[in-house]
Coordinates of C-alpha atoms and ligand atoms in Angstrom, one line a residue:
M361 CA 41.0 2.2 -38.7
K362 CA 39.8 5.6 -40.2
W363 CA 36.3 5.4 -38.7
E364 CA 38.0 5.6 -35.2
D365 CA 38.7 9.3 -35.7
N366 CA 34.9 9.9 -35.3
V367 CA 34.5 7.7 -32.2
R368 CA 33.7 9.2 -28.7
K369 CA 36.6 7.7 -26.6
V370 CA 36.1 7.4 -23.0
V371 CA 37.9 5.7 -20.1
P372 CA 34.9 4.0 -18.4
Y373 CA 34.2 3.8 -14.7
V374 CA 35.4 0.6 -13.1
A375 CA 33.0 -0.9 -10.6
G376 CA 34.0 -3.3 -7.8
E377 CA 34.6 -6.9 -9.0
Q378 CA 31.5 -9.1 -9.1
P379 CA 33.0 -12.5 -8.6
Q380 CA 30.6 -15.3 -9.4
K381 CA 32.1 -17.8 -7.2
K382 CA 29.8 -19.2 -4.7
G383 CA 30.4 -18.8 -1.0
I384 CA 32.7 -15.7 -1.1
I385 CA 32.2 -12.8 1.4
K386 CA 31.5 -9.9 -0.7
L387 CA 32.4 -6.6 1.0
N388 CA 33.5 -4.6 -1.9
T389 CA 30.5 -2.8 -3.4
N390 CA 28.4 -1.7 -0.5
E391 CA 25.5 -3.9 -1.1
C392 CA 23.2 -4.8 1.7
P393 CA 23.9 -8.1 3.3
Y394 CA 20.2 -8.7 4.1
P395 CA 17.6 -9.7 1.4
P396 CA 14.9 -7.1 0.3
S397 CA 11.7 -7.0 2.4
P398 CA 9.5 -10.0 2.2
K399 CA 7.0 -7.7 0.6
V400 CA 9.1 -7.6 -2.4
E401 CA 9.0 -11.3 -2.6
G402 CA 5.4 -11.5 -2.1
R403 CA 4.9 -8.8 -5.0
M404 CA 7.3 -10.8 -7.3
K405 CA 5.2 -13.8 -7.1
Q406 CA 2.0 -12.0 -7.9
M407 CA 3.5 -10.4 -11.0
D408 CA 1.9 -11.4 -14.3
Y409 CA 4.3 -12.1 -17.1
Q410 CA 1.8 -11.1 -19.7
D411 CA 2.0 -7.3 -18.6
L412 CA 5.5 -7.3 -20.1
R413 CA 4.1 -7.0 -23.5
L414 CA 3.0 -3.4 -22.6
Y415 CA 5.4 -0.5 -22.1
P416 CA 5.7 0.6 -18.4
E417 CA 3.9 3.7 -17.1
F418 CA 5.9 6.9 -17.1
S419 CA 7.9 6.7 -14.1
E420 CA 6.6 9.9 -12.5
K421 CA 3.2 8.7 -12.6
T422 CA 3.5 5.2 -10.9
M423 CA 2.7 3.9 -7.5
L424 CA 6.4 4.0 -6.7
S425 CA 6.4 7.7 -7.4
D426 CA 3.4 8.3 -5.2
M427 CA 4.9 6.3 -2.4
L428 CA 8.1 8.3 -2.5
V429 CA 6.2 11.5 -2.6
S430 CA 4.3 10.7 0.5
Y431 CA 7.1 9.1 2.2
H432 CA 9.2 12.2 1.9
G433 CA 6.4 14.6 2.2
I434 CA 7.3 16.5 -1.2
G435 CA 5.2 17.5 -4.0
K436 CA 4.2 15.2 -6.9
E437 CA 6.2 17.5 -9.3
Q438 CA 9.5 17.4 -7.0
I439 CA 10.5 13.8 -7.9
F440 CA 12.4 12.2 -10.7
I441 CA 13.0 8.4 -10.9
G442 CA 15.8 6.6 -12.7
V443 CA 17.7 3.4 -13.4
G444 CA 19.8 3.5 -10.1
S445 CA 21.2 6.8 -9.0
D446 CA 24.0 6.3 -11.5
D447 CA 21.3 7.0 -14.2
V448 CA 19.8 9.9 -12.3
L449 CA 23.2 11.5 -11.7
S450 CA 24.3 11.0 -15.3
M451 CA 21.0 12.8 -16.4
A452 CA 21.6 15.5 -13.9
F453 CA 25.1 16.1 -15.1
L454 CA 23.8 16.3 -18.7
T455 CA 21.0 18.6 -17.7
F456 CA 22.5 20.9 -15.2
F457 CA 26.2 21.1 -15.9
N458 CA 26.2 23.1 -19.2
S459 CA 28.5 26.0 -18.4
D460 CA 31.9 26.8 -19.6
K461 CA 32.9 27.3 -16.0
P462 CA 34.1 24.1 -14.2
V463 CA 32.1 21.9 -12.0
F464 CA 33.5 21.4 -8.6
F465 CA 33.7 18.0 -6.7
P466 CA 36.2 16.5 -4.1
D467 CA 39.4 14.8 -5.1
I468 CA 38.4 11.8 -3.0
T469 CA 34.8 10.9 -4.0
Y470 CA 32.5 8.8 -6.0
S471 CA 34.7 8.0 -8.9
F472 CA 32.0 8.1 -11.5
Y473 CA 31.8 11.9 -11.3
D474 CA 34.8 12.6 -13.4
V475 CA 33.8 9.8 -15.8
W476 CA 30.3 11.6 -16.5
A477 CA 32.2 15.0 -16.8
E478 CA 34.6 13.5 -19.4
V479 CA 31.9 11.7 -21.4
Y480 CA 29.7 14.8 -21.5
G481 CA 32.7 17.2 -22.2
I482 CA 31.9 19.0 -18.9
P483 CA 34.8 21.1 -17.6
Y484 CA 35.6 20.2 -13.9
E485 CA 38.0 20.9 -11.1
V486 CA 38.7 18.7 -8.1
K487 CA 38.9 20.2 -4.7
P488 CA 41.2 18.4 -2.3
L489 CA 39.8 17.3 0.8
D490 CA 41.5 18.2 4.1
D491 CA 43.7 15.7 6.0
D492 CA 40.8 14.4 8.0
F493 CA 39.0 13.7 4.5
C494 CA 36.5 16.7 5.2
I495 CA 35.3 18.9 2.4
R496 CA 36.8 22.5 2.8
R497 CA 33.9 24.8 2.3
E498 CA 36.0 27.7 1.3
D499 CA 36.9 25.8 -2.0
Y500 CA 33.3 25.8 -3.0
L501 CA 32.9 29.6 -2.8
K502 CA 34.7 30.4 -6.0
E503 CA 32.9 30.9 -9.4
N504 CA 31.9 27.5 -10.8
G505 CA 29.5 25.7 -13.2
G506 CA 27.9 23.5 -10.5
I507 CA 28.7 21.4 -7.5
V508 CA 28.4 17.7 -6.7
F509 CA 29.4 15.7 -3.7
P510 CA 28.0 12.7 -1.8
N511 CA 27.0 13.2 1.8
P512 CA 28.1 11.1 3.7
N513 CA 31.1 11.1 1.3
A514 CA 32.2 7.9 -0.4
P515 CA 34.6 6.1 -0.1
T516 CA 35.5 7.9 3.1
G517 CA 32.1 7.7 5.1
V518 CA 32.6 11.3 6.3
F519 CA 29.5 13.2 7.1
M520 CA 29.2 16.9 6.6
D521 CA 26.8 18.8 8.8
V522 CA 23.5 20.0 6.9
S523 CA 24.2 23.6 8.2
E524 CA 27.6 23.5 6.3
I525 CA 26.0 22.2 3.2
E526 CA 23.5 24.9 3.3
E527 CA 26.4 27.6 3.4
I528 CA 27.6 26.0 0.2
I529 CA 24.2 26.0 -1.4
A530 CA 23.5 29.6 -0.4
A531 CA 26.8 30.9 -1.7
N532 CA 25.9 29.2 -5.1
R533 CA 22.5 30.3 -6.1
D534 CA 23.5 30.7 -9.7
V535 CA 24.4 27.1 -10.2
V536 CA 22.9 23.7 -9.3
V537 CA 24.3 21.8 -6.3
I538 CA 23.7 18.1 -6.3
V539 CA 24.0 16.2 -3.0
D540 CA 24.2 12.5 -3.6
E541 CA 22.7 10.9 -0.5
A542 CA 23.4 7.2 -1.5
Y543 CA 24.3 6.5 2.2
I544 CA 22.1 8.9 4.2
D545 CA 20.1 6.2 5.8
F546 CA 23.0 4.9 7.9
G547 CA 22.9 7.8 10.5
G548 CA 23.4 11.1 8.8
T549 CA 20.9 13.8 8.5
S550 CA 19.3 14.6 5.1
A551 CA 19.5 18.0 3.5
L552 CA 16.1 17.3 1.9
P553 CA 14.2 20.0 3.8
L554 CA 16.4 22.5 2.0
I555 CA 14.7 21.8 -1.4
N556 CA 11.9 24.1 -0.5
K557 CA 14.1 26.8 0.5
Y558 CA 16.7 26.6 -2.4
D559 CA 15.6 26.1 -6.0
N560 CA 19.2 25.0 -7.0
L561 CA 19.4 22.0 -4.8
L562 CA 19.0 18.5 -6.1
I563 CA 19.0 15.6 -3.6
V564 CA 19.8 12.1 -5.1
R565 CA 19.0 8.8 -3.4
T566 CA 19.2 5.1 -4.3
F567 CA 17.5 1.8 -3.4
S568 CA 20.8 -0.1 -3.9
K569 CA 22.3 0.3 -0.5
S570 CA 19.9 0.9 2.5
R571 CA 17.0 -0.8 0.6
A572 CA 18.8 -3.9 -0.4
M573 CA 17.8 -3.7 -4.0
A574 CA 20.9 -2.9 -6.0
G575 CA 19.8 -5.6 -8.6
A576 CA 16.5 -3.8 -9.3
R577 CA 18.3 -0.5 -10.3
I578 CA 16.1 2.1 -8.8
G579 CA 17.3 5.7 -7.9
Y580 CA 15.6 9.0 -7.7
A581 CA 16.1 12.9 -7.3
M582 CA 14.2 15.4 -5.4
G583 CA 14.2 19.1 -5.9
N584 CA 12.3 22.2 -7.0
E585 CA 9.7 21.6 -9.7
R586 CA 11.5 23.6 -12.2
L587 CA 14.8 21.6 -11.8
I588 CA 12.7 18.3 -12.0
R589 CA 11.0 19.5 -15.2
Y590 CA 14.4 20.3 -16.8
L591 CA 15.6 16.8 -15.8
N592 CA 12.6 15.2 -17.2
D593 CA 12.8 17.2 -20.5
V594 CA 16.5 15.7 -21.0
K595 CA 15.5 12.2 -19.9
Y596 CA 12.5 12.1 -22.2
S597 CA 14.9 13.3 -25.1
V598 CA 17.1 10.3 -24.5
N599 CA 14.8 7.4 -23.4
S600 CA 11.2 7.7 -22.4
Y601 CA 11.0 4.2 -20.8
T602 CA 14.1 3.9 -18.5
M603 CA 12.4 1.9 -15.6
N604 CA 11.0 -1.4 -16.3
R605 CA 7.8 -2.7 -15.1
M606 CA 9.2 -5.2 -12.6
A607 CA 11.5 -2.5 -10.9
L608 CA 8.6 -0.1 -10.6
E609 CA 6.4 -2.6 -9.0
L610 CA 9.1 -4.0 -6.7
G611 CA 10.3 -0.7 -5.6
A612 CA 6.7 0.1 -4.6
A613 CA 6.6 -3.1 -2.5
C614 CA 9.7 -2.2 -0.8
M615 CA 8.4 1.3 0.1
E616 CA 5.3 -0.5 1.8
D617 CA 7.6 -2.0 4.5
D618 CA 9.1 0.8 6.4
A619 CA 9.5 -1.4 9.6
Y620 CA 11.8 -3.8 7.7
F621 CA 13.8 -0.9 6.2
K622 CA 14.5 0.6 9.5
E623 CA 15.3 -2.8 11.1
I624 CA 18.1 -3.5 8.3
C625 CA 19.5 -0.1 8.6
S626 CA 19.8 -0.2 12.4
K627 CA 21.3 -3.8 12.2
I628 CA 23.9 -2.6 9.8
I629 CA 24.7 0.6 12.0
A630 CA 25.1 -1.7 15.1
T631 CA 27.5 -4.0 13.0
R632 CA 29.5 -0.9 11.8
E633 CA 30.0 0.2 15.4
R634 CA 31.2 -3.2 16.3
T635 CA 33.4 -3.5 13.3
A636 CA 34.9 0.0 14.2
K637 CA 36.0 -1.4 17.6
E638 CA 37.4 -4.6 16.2
L639 CA 39.4 -2.8 13.4
T640 CA 40.7 -0.3 15.9
A641 CA 42.0 -3.2 18.2
L642 CA 43.6 -4.7 15.0
G643 CA 45.6 -1.6 14.4
F644 CA 43.5 0.2 11.7
T645 CA 42.7 3.8 11.7
F646 CA 39.8 5.4 9.8
P647 CA 37.6 8.4 10.0
P648 CA 34.2 8.0 11.7
S649 CA 31.7 6.5 9.1
Y650 CA 28.3 7.4 8.5
G651 CA 28.0 4.9 5.7
N652 CA 27.6 1.1 5.5
F653 CA 31.3 0.9 5.0
I654 CA 34.4 1.8 6.7
F655 CA 37.6 3.3 5.0
A656 CA 40.5 2.0 6.9
A657 CA 44.2 2.0 6.8
H658 CA 46.5 -0.3 8.8
N659 CA 49.4 1.2 10.9
K660 CA 52.0 -1.4 9.7
V661 CA 50.7 -3.5 6.8
K662 CA 50.0 -2.1 3.4
A663 CA 46.4 -1.9 2.1
Q664 CA 47.2 -3.6 -1.2
D665 CA 48.9 -6.6 0.7
I666 CA 45.8 -7.1 3.0
F667 CA 43.5 -6.7 0.0
E668 CA 45.4 -9.5 -2.0
K669 CA 45.5 -11.7 1.1
L670 CA 41.9 -11.3 2.0
K671 CA 41.0 -12.5 -1.6
K672 CA 42.7 -15.7 -0.8
H673 CA 40.4 -16.2 2.2
D674 CA 37.5 -15.4 -0.3
I675 CA 36.9 -12.1 1.3
Y676 CA 36.5 -9.2 -1.2
V677 CA 37.0 -5.6 -0.1
R678 CA 37.6 -2.6 -2.3
Y679 CA 41.1 -1.1 -2.9
W680 CA 42.1 1.8 -5.3
N681 CA 45.7 2.3 -6.4
K682 CA 45.2 6.1 -6.5
P683 CA 47.0 9.0 -5.0
R684 CA 46.1 9.8 -1.2
I685 CA 43.9 6.6 -0.8
D686 CA 46.4 3.8 -1.8
N687 CA 46.9 2.8 1.7
Y688 CA 43.1 2.4 2.5
L689 CA 40.7 -0.3 2.2
R690 CA 36.9 0.3 2.0
I691 CA 35.2 -2.5 3.9
T692 CA 31.5 -2.9 3.4
I693 CA 29.6 -3.8 6.5
G694 CA 28.1 -7.3 6.0
T695 CA 26.2 -9.4 8.5
D696 CA 27.8 -10.0 12.0
E697 CA 28.9 -13.5 10.8
Q698 CA 30.6 -12.0 7.7
M699 CA 32.4 -9.6 9.8
D700 CA 33.5 -12.3 12.3
A701 CA 35.1 -14.2 9.3
L702 CA 36.7 -11.0 8.2
F703 CA 38.3 -10.4 11.8
A704 CA 39.5 -14.0 11.9
A705 CA 41.1 -13.5 8.4
L706 CA 42.8 -10.2 9.4
R707 CA 44.1 -11.6 12.7
E708 CA 45.7 -14.3 10.5
I709 CA 47.1 -11.9 7.9
L710 CA 48.4 -9.3 10.4
A711 CA 50.0 -11.8 12.8
Ligands
LIG1205 C1 26.5 3.4 -4.9 C2 26.5 4.7 -5.2 C3 25.8 5.3 -6.2 C4 25.1 4.6 -7.3 O1 24.2 3.7 -6.9 P1 23.0 3.1 -7.9 O2 23.2 1.6 -7.6 O3 23.4 3.5 -9.3 O4 21.8 3.6 -7.4 C5 25.8 6.7 -6.5 N1 26.6 7.5 -5.6 C6 27.3 7.0 -4.6 C7 28.2 7.8 -3.8 C8 27.3 5.6 -4.4 O5 28.0 5.1 -3.5

């Protein structure tokens, strides 16, 4: 068809499977195995459907925004809210990566980064992680158009010390450095305090993992006021009302319950440590994880075989048939019961 010459053609990001079958054990997309805070349920029941006729408030002027600002001890002008961190990151790519020089990110990382770079026509170069899946700082000291990486990294779970991150930021004051902290609540230390020292640092967070609200689609970014202003200028040039009323309300309710948040994070960390011991006993090796997942390879059986066989046990984990990681499985930390079912299935498969 002739019109196809004018079409923007992209190879889309492929998310983990979302099987609709009941009773499966879903350890493939790093969702939280626990429900959101009971405060979220309470708020949901109080919501009045008639309010839906009205447009939502501007995200930066909402209760959710106020709560995030006070929670993190940042200024009102230092926050940007979006439809999950995917929306926040996508807007940040569009806003900040507008140079002819390549943007840098690791070869093994969140597989959405290259997709956004492609769709927005941003030049990029991937920088190979070392053999222990660590970021090599020296790779990020060359001239570039911006830098982005998750900390802890995904899908490896490897955490990079904030002092090392600071070195990268300090050496790149002429470009924006985005640190995607999707998994920071599972034991790592945030680089957030650096936003007041470096005006080129953007920290991105999500409610999808540690706050058990992937379905609500809430993400946010924090940074220097000027960075946030540019981000809002682009956002308000695309869609003024990205966040819906329900997500804004439920996100605020979630923020009211810090005790519950801390409780589910520490439960997941405890289950992760137990899982690490069990997986080691079963013959897996993996880098130490600071996420709600473990990225593991077995010393005898191929990852793809295990992946397929686990599916037959109705257990879904994540597998990528990609260079360097095609013998690894990314296993999300579920409840203790779910992990016990996983260990039992693995014992059978590996026997
Ligand atoms: C899950 C994830 C995101 C996106 O999460 P949202 O649900 O869009 O908030 C972003 N970055 C990384 C590294 C992730 O793993």
